[in-house]
Amino acid sequence: QQPVQSPQAVILREGEDAVINCSSSKALYSVHWYRQKHGEAPVFLMILLKGGEQKGHDKISASFNEKKQQSSLYLTASQLSYSGTYFCGTERDGTSYGKLTFGQGTILTVHP
Amino acid sequence: SQTIHQWPATLVQPVGSPLSLECTVEGTSNPNLYWYRQAAGRGLQLLFYSVGIGQISSEVPQNLSASRPQDRQFILSSKKLLLSDSGFYLCAWSLTGGRDEQFFGPGTRLTVL
């Protein structure tokens, strides 16, 4: 079942902050976050695992609320390079196959 | 370091023609491999994944098939393309599964006319 991302789009000025949410109606094993620029491949940002483990880039922060099955990606002091479409991908069963179901994406635009 | 290649980068094919997209990974052994499709302005849809040579799992019933003839080679095929097969096809690899990030190739943009 596809996770739901919110908001669908965000417009920021450089230096402003944003939060992107990803919600699932089913229990999750992991949540992955990727950023995709137009016409390019998605680039890994963060993984959050059931139980609290995280791995990702130092400048990116995120949370995973296991009770609510919701993850949030925090983008602080935004830069022009943050522009792109952000996708969350979720895995439910932790079988180590990495079968991700992706949300519909959140378009982030950062203006000077 | 690891790299992932996909070709061709772009492809325009008539309806009913066959398809073969290739993906190869360098610098790692026994990776998990994935094929995704992304329709214009949409999210990524997992089509196939493979945890080893000859092991293919299909996620979405359709007229596409996948094969993994070698450890680091993943091929997406179709005998007869449909208009609905148009999209951006991405191959990805990971060390294991949900605990590791997936690294995406540059993609193939397929237009079926």
PDB file of C-alpha atoms in Angstrom:
ATOM      1  CA  GLN A   1       0.000   0.000   0.000  1.00  0.00           C
ATOM      2  CA  GLN A   2       1.420   3.341  -1.084  1.00  0.00           C
ATOM      3  CA  PRO A   3       2.515   5.718   1.707  1.00  0.00           C
ATOM      4  CA  VAL A   4       1.010   9.199   1.667  1.00  0.00           C
ATOM      5  CA  GLN A   5       3.318  12.198   1.542  1.00  0.00           C
ATOM      6  CA  SER A   6       2.439  15.715   2.628  1.00  0.00           C
ATOM      7  CA  PRO A   7       2.562  18.409   1.546  1.00  0.00           C
ATOM      8  CA  GLN A   8       2.455  17.790  -2.204  1.00  0.00           C
ATOM      9  CA  ALA A   9       4.545  20.883  -2.871  1.00  0.00           C
ATOM     10  CA  VAL A  10       6.538  23.442  -0.888  1.00  0.00           C
ATOM     11  CA  ILE A  11       8.033  26.754  -1.956  1.00  0.00           C
ATOM     12  CA  LEU A  12      10.787  28.265   0.163  1.00  0.00           C
ATOM     13  CA  ARG A  13      13.233  31.099   0.172  1.00  0.00           C
ATOM     14  CA  GLU A  14      16.876  30.257   0.831  1.00  0.00           C
ATOM     15  CA  GLY A  15      17.493  29.810   4.526  1.00  0.00           C
ATOM     16  CA  GLU A  16      13.929  28.780   5.390  1.00  0.00           C
ATOM     17  CA  ASP A  17      12.986  25.428   6.902  1.00  0.00           C
ATOM     18  CA  ALA A  18      10.585  22.735   5.732  1.00  0.00           C
ATOM     19  CA  VAL A  19       9.152  19.459   6.981  1.00  0.00           C
ATOM     20  CA  ILE A  20       7.987  16.674   4.682  1.00  0.00           C
ATOM     21  CA  ASN A  21       5.839  13.894   6.098  1.00  0.00           C
ATOM     22  CA  CYS A  22       5.307  10.284   5.052  1.00  0.00           C
ATOM     23  CA  SER A  23       2.462   8.227   6.535  1.00  0.00           C
ATOM     24  CA  SER A  24       1.510   4.595   6.250  1.00  0.00           C
ATOM     25  CA  SER A  25      -1.597   2.749   7.360  1.00  0.00           C
ATOM     26  CA  LYS A  26       0.456  -0.421   7.897  1.00  0.00           C
ATOM     27  CA  ALA A  27       3.268  -1.243  10.318  1.00  0.00           C
ATOM     28  CA  LEU A  28       6.650  -0.489   8.801  1.00  0.00           C
ATOM     29  CA  TYR A  29      10.118  -1.984   9.090  1.00  0.00           C
ATOM     30  CA  SER A  30      11.967   0.863   7.424  1.00  0.00           C
ATOM     31  CA  VAL A  31      11.489   4.237   5.793  1.00  0.00           C
ATOM     32  CA  HIS A  32      13.869   5.479   3.097  1.00  0.00           C
ATOM     33  CA  TRP A  33      14.134   9.060   1.856  1.00  0.00           C
ATOM     34  CA  TYR A  34      15.413  10.056  -1.593  1.00  0.00           C
ATOM     35  CA  ARG A  35      15.684  13.275  -3.540  1.00  0.00           C
ATOM     36  CA  GLN A  36      15.285  13.398  -7.304  1.00  0.00           C
ATOM     37  CA  LYS A  37      16.119  16.295  -9.561  1.00  0.00           C
ATOM     38  CA  HIS A  38      14.296  16.610 -12.853  1.00  0.00           C
ATOM     39  CA  GLY A  39      15.398  13.986 -15.352  1.00  0.00           C
ATOM     40  CA  GLU A  40      17.895  12.428 -12.966  1.00  0.00           C
ATOM     41  CA  ALA A  41      18.040   9.355 -10.787  1.00  0.00           C
ATOM     42  CA  PRO A  42      16.934   9.513  -7.137  1.00  0.00           C
ATOM     43  CA  VAL A  43      19.704  10.079  -4.607  1.00  0.00           C
ATOM     44  CA  PHE A  44      19.717   8.513  -1.161  1.00  0.00           C
ATOM     45  CA  LEU A  45      19.208  10.792   1.845  1.00  0.00           C
ATOM     46  CA  MET A  46      18.251   8.748   4.910  1.00  0.00           C
ATOM     47  CA  ILE A  47      17.090   5.366   6.214  1.00  0.00           C
ATOM     48  CA  LEU A  48      15.115   5.022   9.422  1.00  0.00           C
ATOM     49  CA  LEU A  49      14.603   1.567  10.859  1.00  0.00           C
ATOM     50  CA  LYS A  50      12.142   0.109  13.295  1.00  0.00           C
ATOM     51  CA  GLY A  51      13.812   0.222  16.683  1.00  0.00           C
ATOM     52  CA  GLY A  52      15.439   3.596  16.185  1.00  0.00           C
ATOM     53  CA  GLU A  53      18.480   2.967  13.999  1.00  0.00           C
ATOM     54  CA  GLN A  54      19.194   5.610  11.373  1.00  0.00           C
ATOM     55  CA  LYS A  55      21.750   6.116   8.665  1.00  0.00           C
ATOM     56  CA  GLY A  56      22.168   8.947   6.236  1.00  0.00           C
ATOM     57  CA  HIS A  57      23.799  12.229   5.417  1.00  0.00           C
ATOM     58  CA  ASP A  58      24.998  14.452   8.260  1.00  0.00           C
ATOM     59  CA  LYS A  59      23.163  17.502   6.993  1.00  0.00           C
ATOM     60  CA  ILE A  60      19.805  15.724   6.777  1.00  0.00           C
ATOM     61  CA  SER A  61      17.651  14.883   9.773  1.00  0.00           C
ATOM     62  CA  ALA A  62      14.538  12.777  10.009  1.00  0.00           C
ATOM     63  CA  SER A  63      12.350  10.989  12.502  1.00  0.00           C
ATOM     64  CA  PHE A  64      10.251   7.834  12.547  1.00  0.00           C
ATOM     65  CA  ASN A  65       7.283   7.540  14.867  1.00  0.00           C
ATOM     66  CA  GLU A  66       6.625   3.794  15.050  1.00  0.00           C
ATOM     67  CA  LYS A  67       3.341   4.210  16.914  1.00  0.00           C
ATOM     68  CA  LYS A  68       1.912   6.453  14.214  1.00  0.00           C
ATOM     69  CA  GLN A  69       3.834   4.811  11.325  1.00  0.00           C
ATOM     70  CA  GLN A  70       4.875   8.255  10.246  1.00  0.00           C
ATOM     71  CA  SER A  71       8.232   9.634   9.220  1.00  0.00           C
ATOM     72  CA  SER A  72       9.232  13.260   8.838  1.00  0.00           C
ATOM     73  CA  LEU A  73      12.152  14.733   6.928  1.00  0.00           C
ATOM     74  CA  TYR A  74      13.503  18.022   8.265  1.00  0.00           C
ATOM     75  CA  LEU A  75      15.182  20.412   5.868  1.00  0.00           C
ATOM     76  CA  THR A  76      16.734  23.323   7.732  1.00  0.00           C
ATOM     77  CA  ALA A  77      18.414  26.454   6.405  1.00  0.00           C
ATOM     78  CA  SER A  78      17.448  25.416   2.884  1.00  0.00           C
ATOM     79  CA  GLN A  79      19.789  25.973  -0.025  1.00  0.00           C
ATOM     80  CA  LEU A  80      19.064  26.274  -3.734  1.00  0.00           C
ATOM     81  CA  SER A  81      20.494  22.781  -4.185  1.00  0.00           C
ATOM     82  CA  TYR A  82      17.711  21.341  -2.012  1.00  0.00           C
ATOM     83  CA  SER A  83      15.218  21.878  -4.827  1.00  0.00           C
ATOM     84  CA  GLY A  84      13.795  18.686  -6.255  1.00  0.00           C
ATOM     85  CA  THR A  85      11.196  16.024  -5.602  1.00  0.00           C
ATOM     86  CA  TYR A  86      11.440  14.146  -2.325  1.00  0.00           C
ATOM     87  CA  PHE A  87      10.213  10.567  -2.115  1.00  0.00           C
ATOM     88  CA  CYS A  88       9.761   8.313   0.844  1.00  0.00           C
ATOM     89  CA  GLY A  89       9.937   4.569   0.298  1.00  0.00           C
ATOM     90  CA  THR A  90       8.636   2.123   2.859  1.00  0.00           C
ATOM     91  CA  GLU A  91       9.316  -1.520   3.548  1.00  0.00           C
ATOM     92  CA  ARG A  92       6.881  -3.456   5.680  1.00  0.00           C
ATOM     93  CA  ASP A  93       8.297  -6.828   6.534  1.00  0.00           C
ATOM     94  CA  GLY A  94      12.052  -6.529   6.973  1.00  0.00           C
ATOM     95  CA  THR A  95      12.811  -9.656   4.979  1.00  0.00           C
ATOM     96  CA  SER A  96      15.951  -7.975   3.688  1.00  0.00           C
ATOM     97  CA  TYR A  97      14.668  -7.914   0.127  1.00  0.00           C
ATOM     98  CA  GLY A  98      14.348  -4.130   0.089  1.00  0.00           C
ATOM     99  CA  LYS A  99      10.928  -4.122  -1.554  1.00  0.00           C
ATOM    100  CA  LEU A 100      10.155  -0.451  -1.280  1.00  0.00           C
ATOM    101  CA  THR A 101       6.799   1.168  -1.935  1.00  0.00           C
ATOM    102  CA  PHE A 102       7.259   4.824  -2.765  1.00  0.00           C
ATOM    103  CA  GLY A 103       5.002   7.758  -2.036  1.00  0.00           C
ATOM    104  CA  GLN A 104       3.822  10.130  -4.722  1.00  0.00           C
ATOM    105  CA  GLY A 105       6.537  12.667  -3.954  1.00  0.00           C
ATOM    106  CA  THR A 106       6.806  16.197  -2.549  1.00  0.00           C
ATOM    107  CA  ILE A 107       8.071  18.910  -4.857  1.00  0.00           C
ATOM    108  CA  LEU A 108      10.375  21.344  -3.061  1.00  0.00           C
ATOM    109  CA  THR A 109      11.335  24.610  -4.736  1.00  0.00           C
ATOM    110  CA  VAL A 110      13.886  26.917  -3.135  1.00  0.00           C
ATOM    111  CA  HIS A 111      14.141  30.470  -4.450  1.00  0.00           C
ATOM    112  CA  PRO A 112      17.020  32.914  -3.887  1.00  0.00           C
TER     113      PRO A 112
ATOM    114  CA  SER B   1      33.891   2.248  -5.614  1.00  0.00           C
ATOM    115  CA  GLN B   2      30.623   0.934  -6.924  1.00  0.00           C
ATOM    116  CA  THR B   3      28.997   2.154 -10.114  1.00  0.00           C
ATOM    117  CA  ILE B   4      25.818   1.241 -11.916  1.00  0.00           C
ATOM    118  CA  HIS B   5      25.285   1.535 -15.639  1.00  0.00           C
ATOM    119  CA  GLN B   6      22.141   1.516 -17.710  1.00  0.00           C
ATOM    120  CA  TRP B   7      21.635   1.620 -21.435  1.00  0.00           C
ATOM    121  CA  PRO B   8      20.337   2.925 -23.608  1.00  0.00           C
ATOM    122  CA  ALA B   9      19.726   6.362 -22.071  1.00  0.00           C
ATOM    123  CA  THR B  10      16.741   7.061 -24.310  1.00  0.00           C
ATOM    124  CA  LEU B  11      14.644   4.844 -26.537  1.00  0.00           C
ATOM    125  CA  VAL B  12      11.717   5.427 -28.872  1.00  0.00           C
ATOM    126  CA  GLN B  13       9.917   2.269 -29.907  1.00  0.00           C
ATOM    127  CA  PRO B  14       6.713   1.502 -31.832  1.00  0.00           C
ATOM    128  CA  VAL B  15       3.840  -0.313 -30.185  1.00  0.00           C
ATOM    129  CA  GLY B  16       4.242  -4.058 -30.526  1.00  0.00           C
ATOM    130  CA  SER B  17       8.033  -4.006 -30.811  1.00  0.00           C
ATOM    131  CA  PRO B  18      10.310  -5.901 -28.392  1.00  0.00           C
ATOM    132  CA  LEU B  19      12.327  -4.306 -25.609  1.00  0.00           C
ATOM    133  CA  SER B  20      15.609  -5.034 -23.893  1.00  0.00           C
ATOM    134  CA  LEU B  21      17.087  -2.741 -21.255  1.00  0.00           C
ATOM    135  CA  GLU B  22      20.342  -3.640 -19.576  1.00  0.00           C
ATOM    136  CA  CYS B  23      21.772  -2.761 -16.194  1.00  0.00           C
ATOM    137  CA  THR B  24      25.201  -3.662 -14.859  1.00  0.00           C
ATOM    138  CA  VAL B  25      26.810  -3.008 -11.504  1.00  0.00           C
ATOM    139  CA  GLU B  26      30.532  -2.752 -10.842  1.00  0.00           C
ATOM    140  CA  GLY B  27      32.503  -2.903  -7.627  1.00  0.00           C
ATOM    141  CA  THR B  28      30.309  -5.173  -5.539  1.00  0.00           C
ATOM    142  CA  SER B  29      29.307  -8.818  -5.375  1.00  0.00           C
ATOM    143  CA  ASN B  30      25.914 -10.469  -4.991  1.00  0.00           C
ATOM    144  CA  PRO B  31      23.922  -7.253  -4.811  1.00  0.00           C
ATOM    145  CA  ASN B  32      20.154  -7.095  -4.597  1.00  0.00           C
ATOM    146  CA  LEU B  33      18.947  -5.673  -7.905  1.00  0.00           C
ATOM    147  CA  TYR B  34      15.745  -3.803  -8.698  1.00  0.00           C
ATOM    148  CA  TRP B  35      13.824  -2.485 -11.707  1.00  0.00           C
ATOM    149  CA  TYR B  36      11.536   0.505 -11.181  1.00  0.00           C
ATOM    150  CA  ARG B  37       9.295   2.423 -13.549  1.00  0.00           C
ATOM    151  CA  GLN B  38       8.395   6.067 -13.099  1.00  0.00           C
ATOM    152  CA  ALA B  39       5.568   7.569 -15.125  1.00  0.00           C
ATOM    153  CA  ALA B  40       5.788  11.299 -15.863  1.00  0.00           C
ATOM    154  CA  GLY B  41       5.314  13.321 -12.675  1.00  0.00           C
ATOM    155  CA  ARG B  42       4.728  10.221 -10.582  1.00  0.00           C
ATOM    156  CA  GLY B  43       6.497   8.127  -7.970  1.00  0.00           C
ATOM    157  CA  LEU B  44       8.585   5.025  -8.469  1.00  0.00           C
ATOM    158  CA  GLN B  45       6.871   1.681  -8.970  1.00  0.00           C
ATOM    159  CA  LEU B  46       8.852  -1.462  -8.184  1.00  0.00           C
ATOM    160  CA  LEU B  47       8.591  -3.902 -11.093  1.00  0.00           C
ATOM    161  CA  PHE B  48      11.072  -6.673 -10.287  1.00  0.00           C
ATOM    162  CA  TYR B  49      13.712  -7.499  -7.736  1.00  0.00           C
ATOM    163  CA  SER B  50      16.426 -10.132  -7.586  1.00  0.00           C
ATOM    164  CA  VAL B  51      18.473 -11.438  -4.678  1.00  0.00           C
ATOM    165  CA  GLY B  52      20.680 -13.697  -6.792  1.00  0.00           C
ATOM    166  CA  ILE B  53      21.466 -15.130 -10.222  1.00  0.00           C
ATOM    167  CA  GLY B  54      18.331 -16.524 -11.826  1.00  0.00           C
ATOM    168  CA  GLN B  55      16.143 -15.412  -8.894  1.00  0.00           C
ATOM    169  CA  ILE B  56      13.516 -12.954 -10.046  1.00  0.00           C
ATOM    170  CA  SER B  57      10.429 -11.786  -8.201  1.00  0.00           C
ATOM    171  CA  SER B  58       7.711  -9.841  -9.972  1.00  0.00           C
ATOM    172  CA  GLU B  59       5.777  -7.188  -8.121  1.00  0.00           C
ATOM    173  CA  VAL B  60       3.365  -6.052 -10.805  1.00  0.00           C
ATOM    174  CA  PRO B  61       1.714  -8.332 -13.389  1.00  0.00           C
ATOM    175  CA  GLN B  62       2.317  -6.925 -16.843  1.00  0.00           C
ATOM    176  CA  ASN B  63       3.867  -7.711 -20.206  1.00  0.00           C
ATOM    177  CA  LEU B  64       7.407  -7.134 -18.914  1.00  0.00           C
ATOM    178  CA  SER B  65       9.897  -9.714 -17.717  1.00  0.00           C
ATOM    179  CA  ALA B  66      13.305  -9.602 -16.082  1.00  0.00           C
ATOM    180  CA  SER B  67      16.345 -11.822 -16.042  1.00  0.00           C
ATOM    181  CA  ARG B  68      19.598 -11.951 -14.162  1.00  0.00           C
ATOM    182  CA  PRO B  69      22.013 -14.033 -16.217  1.00  0.00           C
ATOM    183  CA  GLN B  70      25.086 -12.927 -14.259  1.00  0.00           C
ATOM    184  CA  ASP B  71      25.668 -11.732 -10.714  1.00  0.00           C
ATOM    185  CA  ARG B  72      25.849  -8.053 -11.648  1.00  0.00           C
ATOM    186  CA  GLN B  73      23.674  -7.948 -14.742  1.00  0.00           C
ATOM    187  CA  PHE B  74      19.952  -7.301 -14.755  1.00  0.00           C
ATOM    188  CA  ILE B  75      17.866  -7.203 -17.927  1.00  0.00           C
ATOM    189  CA  LEU B  76      14.332  -5.925 -18.463  1.00  0.00           C
ATOM    190  CA  SER B  77      12.486  -7.259 -21.490  1.00  0.00           C
ATOM    191  CA  SER B  78       9.216  -7.238 -23.313  1.00  0.00           C
ATOM    192  CA  LYS B  79       8.050  -9.189 -26.325  1.00  0.00           C
ATOM    193  CA  LYS B  80       5.478  -6.592 -27.391  1.00  0.00           C
ATOM    194  CA  LEU B  81       5.444  -3.056 -26.043  1.00  0.00           C
ATOM    195  CA  LEU B  82       2.240  -1.232 -25.139  1.00  0.00           C
ATOM    196  CA  LEU B  83       1.671   2.533 -25.072  1.00  0.00           C
ATOM    197  CA  SER B  84       1.348   2.277 -21.290  1.00  0.00           C
ATOM    198  CA  ASP B  85       4.935   0.978 -21.063  1.00  0.00           C
ATOM    199  CA  SER B  86       6.277   4.480 -21.687  1.00  0.00           C
ATOM    200  CA  GLY B  87       8.184   5.905 -18.747  1.00  0.00           C
ATOM    201  CA  PHE B  88      11.498   6.341 -17.007  1.00  0.00           C
ATOM    202  CA  TYR B  89      13.028   2.968 -16.128  1.00  0.00           C
ATOM    203  CA  LEU B  90      15.462   2.888 -13.263  1.00  0.00           C
ATOM    204  CA  CYS B  91      17.700   0.077 -12.152  1.00  0.00           C
ATOM    205  CA  ALA B  92      18.983   0.064  -8.577  1.00  0.00           C
ATOM    206  CA  TRP B  93      21.178  -2.065  -6.332  1.00  0.00           C
ATOM    207  CA  SER B  94      21.652  -2.492  -2.622  1.00  0.00           C
ATOM    208  CA  LEU B  95      23.927  -4.561  -0.410  1.00  0.00           C
ATOM    209  CA  THR B  96      21.075  -6.322   1.305  1.00  0.00           C
ATOM    210  CA  GLY B  97      17.520  -5.159   1.637  1.00  0.00           C
ATOM    211  CA  GLY B  98      15.646  -2.696   3.752  1.00  0.00           C
ATOM    212  CA  ARG B  99      18.595  -1.948   6.018  1.00  0.00           C
ATOM    213  CA  ASP B 100      20.674  -0.528   3.180  1.00  0.00           C
ATOM    214  CA  GLU B 101      20.231   2.318   0.791  1.00  0.00           C
ATOM    215  CA  GLN B 102      19.467   1.688  -2.844  1.00  0.00           C
ATOM    216  CA  PHE B 103      21.742   3.208  -5.459  1.00  0.00           C
ATOM    217  CA  PHE B 104      20.032   4.122  -8.690  1.00  0.00           C
ATOM    218  CA  GLY B 105      21.376   4.052 -12.204  1.00  0.00           C
ATOM    219  CA  PRO B 106      20.978   6.983 -14.608  1.00  0.00           C
ATOM    220  CA  GLY B 107      17.786   5.538 -16.072  1.00  0.00           C
ATOM    221  CA  THR B 108      16.343   4.856 -19.509  1.00  0.00           C
ATOM    222  CA  ARG B 109      13.617   7.099 -20.859  1.00  0.00           C
ATOM    223  CA  LEU B 110      11.323   4.937 -22.994  1.00  0.00           C
ATOM    224  CA  THR B 111       8.704   6.390 -25.306  1.00  0.00           C
ATOM    225  CA  VAL B 112       6.324   3.980 -27.002  1.00  0.00           C
ATOM    226  CA  LEU B 113       4.546   5.462 -30.022  1.00  0.00           C
TER     227      LEU B 113
END
